[in-house]
XYZ file of C-alpha atoms in Angstrom:
249
model
C -0.169 0.258 0.117
C 2.984 2.573 0.417
C 4.714 1.623 -2.615
C 0.737 3.388 -3.825
C 0.902 6.730 -1.595
C 0.955 9.392 -3.820
C 3.404 11.629 -1.253
C 7.261 10.817 -1.422
C 7.860 8.296 1.431
C 10.801 10.309 2.275
C 8.211 13.164 4.019
C 6.198 10.393 6.449
C 6.909 7.708 8.435
C 5.899 6.128 11.340
C 6.540 7.156 15.241
C 5.337 5.046 18.226
C 6.219 2.237 16.013
C 9.053 -0.864 16.893
C 12.113 1.322 16.605
C 10.680 4.385 16.524
C 10.790 7.665 18.424
C 6.892 8.070 20.835
C 6.649 11.004 22.047
C 3.249 11.015 23.132
C 1.499 10.062 26.543
C -2.681 8.805 26.738
C -4.759 8.938 29.949
C -4.086 6.366 31.867
C -6.189 3.227 33.893
C -6.604 5.493 36.689
C -7.056 8.805 35.311
C -10.524 9.346 35.202
C -9.394 9.479 39.495
C -5.811 10.649 39.467
C -5.493 12.614 35.889
C -2.669 10.565 35.404
C -1.006 9.968 31.705
C 1.122 6.895 31.172
C 3.810 7.005 27.880
C 1.868 5.931 25.091
C 2.817 2.511 23.478
C 2.485 0.697 19.508
C -0.242 1.638 17.663
C -3.690 -0.130 16.932
C -3.375 0.624 13.208
C -0.038 1.321 10.798
C -0.017 4.105 9.357
C 0.443 2.565 5.768
C -0.229 5.452 3.272
C 0.594 9.303 3.442
C -1.226 11.631 0.309
C -0.027 15.114 0.369
C -2.428 16.490 -2.666
C -3.817 19.532 -3.920
C -8.128 20.161 -4.963
C -9.555 23.191 -6.750
C -12.231 23.039 -3.794
C -12.655 21.559 -0.458
C -13.667 17.495 -1.353
C -15.285 15.725 0.726
C -14.731 11.769 0.300
C -11.831 11.632 -0.711
C -10.583 8.236 -0.432
C -12.661 7.538 -4.254
C -10.034 9.706 -5.810
C -6.154 7.565 -4.451
C -4.808 4.234 -5.582
C -3.238 3.843 -1.895
C -6.809 3.506 -0.826
C -9.301 2.320 -3.935
C -6.300 -0.806 -5.274
C -4.516 -1.108 -1.650
C -6.810 -4.685 -1.261
C -6.601 -4.047 2.737
C -9.787 -5.500 4.790
C -9.910 -2.435 6.869
C -9.044 2.042 7.162
C -9.504 4.532 8.770
C -8.473 7.807 7.253
C -7.923 11.136 7.619
C -8.304 13.747 5.510
C -6.528 17.233 7.028
C -8.273 19.909 4.827
C -5.607 22.992 4.777
C -6.794 26.003 3.729
C -4.080 28.594 1.561
C -3.719 28.618 -1.668
C -3.744 26.020 -3.073
C -6.301 24.371 -1.190
C -4.366 21.358 0.811
C -5.621 18.064 1.603
C -2.794 15.698 3.480
C -4.393 12.426 3.716
C -3.370 9.933 6.529
C -4.351 6.046 6.149
C -4.159 3.693 8.748
C -5.442 0.613 8.204
C -4.864 -3.009 10.295
C -5.357 -6.800 8.486
C -9.040 -7.924 9.819
C -11.958 -6.240 9.933
C -12.812 -4.646 13.130
C -16.820 -6.264 12.581
C -14.801 -9.555 12.632
C -13.490 -9.716 15.839
C -15.326 -6.876 17.816
C -18.806 -8.418 17.917
C -21.457 -8.565 21.300
C -19.623 -5.928 23.635
C -20.363 -7.116 27.154
C -22.748 -4.945 28.984
C -21.730 -5.044 31.975
C -17.873 -4.732 31.878
C -16.729 -4.356 34.715
C -19.474 -7.053 36.323
C -18.578 -10.200 33.762
C -15.682 -11.990 32.452
C -14.511 -11.091 28.254
C -11.361 -10.295 26.876
C -12.028 -7.246 24.939
C -10.156 -4.678 25.561
C -10.107 -0.764 26.541
C -9.294 0.182 22.906
C -11.660 -2.616 21.238
C -14.689 -0.599 23.442
C -13.615 2.640 21.870
C -13.314 1.954 18.511
C -16.828 -0.795 18.109
C -17.914 2.697 19.689
C -16.930 4.890 17.192
C -17.750 2.535 13.876
C -21.522 1.928 15.526
C -22.159 5.275 16.499
C -23.846 8.591 15.819
C -21.890 11.546 14.590
C -22.393 12.979 17.997
C -20.651 10.354 19.506
C -17.722 10.522 17.188
C -17.209 14.060 17.083
C -16.838 13.827 20.986
C -13.872 11.193 20.594
C -11.546 11.025 17.887
C -8.435 13.849 19.723
C -5.363 14.840 17.772
C -1.910 15.165 19.803
C 0.381 17.171 18.202
C 3.730 16.938 18.571
C 7.069 19.519 16.945
C 9.705 17.358 17.080
C 11.833 19.619 15.163
C 11.121 23.100 13.713
C 11.402 27.176 15.116
C 10.506 28.755 19.062
C 7.477 30.059 18.093
C 6.170 27.087 15.813
C 6.825 25.233 18.155
C 4.368 27.324 20.642
C 1.768 28.287 18.865
C 1.079 24.439 18.692
C 1.413 22.337 21.306
C 1.320 19.680 22.265
C -2.262 19.895 24.018
C -4.578 17.232 23.000
C -8.518 18.787 21.124
C -10.761 16.792 20.004
C -11.365 17.419 16.233
C -14.946 17.082 15.979
C -15.639 19.460 18.573
C -13.077 21.991 17.616
C -13.468 21.803 13.152
C -16.399 21.272 11.279
C -15.408 17.318 10.258
C -17.541 15.251 8.374
C -16.924 10.410 8.097
C -17.699 8.190 4.710
C -17.916 4.941 5.736
C -18.205 2.391 3.695
C -17.708 -1.503 4.037
C -14.011 -1.113 3.404
C -13.089 1.857 5.452
C -13.982 5.231 7.337
C -13.005 8.758 6.085
C -13.054 11.312 8.901
C -12.891 14.597 6.948
C -11.356 18.051 9.084
C -12.409 21.565 7.973
C -9.732 23.795 9.731
C -10.467 26.427 7.330
C -13.687 26.787 9.324
C -11.844 27.272 12.396
C -10.153 31.293 12.565
C -8.130 30.311 15.716
C -7.028 26.966 14.032
C -6.562 28.840 10.769
C -3.954 30.940 11.418
C -1.324 28.366 12.718
C -1.826 25.863 10.269
C -0.765 29.338 8.534
C 2.699 29.143 10.668
C 3.231 25.395 10.326
C 2.091 25.706 6.421
C 4.567 28.471 5.857
C 7.797 26.285 7.265
C 6.643 22.766 5.904
C 10.633 22.784 4.928
C 12.034 23.164 7.979
C 9.963 21.448 11.083
C 9.781 17.589 11.795
C 5.890 17.308 12.769
C 4.325 14.313 14.851
C 0.491 13.661 15.292
C -0.809 11.407 16.927
C -5.123 9.974 17.202
C -6.458 8.724 20.230
C -10.159 7.343 19.902
C -11.030 9.688 23.965
C -11.818 7.145 27.412
C -14.306 8.825 29.631
C -15.329 4.881 31.759
C -12.943 2.469 32.973
C -13.359 0.273 30.614
C -12.563 2.731 27.789
C -8.661 2.842 29.842
C -5.876 3.067 29.383
C -6.276 5.104 26.426
C -4.496 3.318 23.108
C -3.075 5.093 20.158
C -5.373 3.916 16.867
C -2.687 5.404 14.530
C 0.428 8.096 15.316
C 2.347 9.939 11.878
C 5.551 11.650 11.492
C 5.920 13.885 8.249
C 9.272 15.329 7.258
C 10.401 18.119 5.971
C 7.283 18.045 3.792
C 8.057 20.271 0.316
C 3.815 20.990 0.071
C 5.715 22.072 -3.631
C 4.955 17.839 -4.618
C 1.425 17.877 -3.459
C -0.585 16.008 -6.575
C -3.631 17.866 -8.318
C -6.545 15.779 -7.225
C -9.448 16.488 -9.451
C -12.563 14.500 -8.991
C -14.178 15.209 -12.185
C -11.571 13.397 -13.622
C -11.136 10.324 -11.890
């Protein structure tokens, strides 16, 4: 699948995978009582492909037009499309994949998780809820943890490391198919996010940008949290964006 991605592999890579950096922390097993976080371990999904596209306007459900997704043959993926304001309008499309479809293994969630025996992990509960929940539920769950691994102090300060619930802060839409769920996040709809993104956009070639994605745990059986996926962008040159014309596909 990596070979099908439109963005050259030198610009992107995994973190929180064996032998890579692991900068993120997540809610620990006792977080709901003491607010303690723990180092995040390995991701639950693999960072399988990265596409950087130039679009004439905001394109919803962009996965339909990307070979990295359309022709991958993977059982299931979660696709996060960050719509970056500016001229030209860009889409940063990260694909996180798994080798086994969640619907094959996450069947009949325990009704009383704290009282009955089961083999469900905390991530299983939040993933099942996210995949089968309403838009309102999804909007309250997916959070981004930002991290500038290398870059200027002003940009590090502007970006910070505070997690943000994407569906609460930004215009977010979902497209669900049997093979994937795509999450389109329109950063241009938020003035503060647009400003910070503008700072980063103008300096990407000097930055190493990390992003972690987590499905928030809010009950005792949903913690400790686990990273859904994580990614690193290495000195990204936006000139390498590929034009995506939906009408031509």
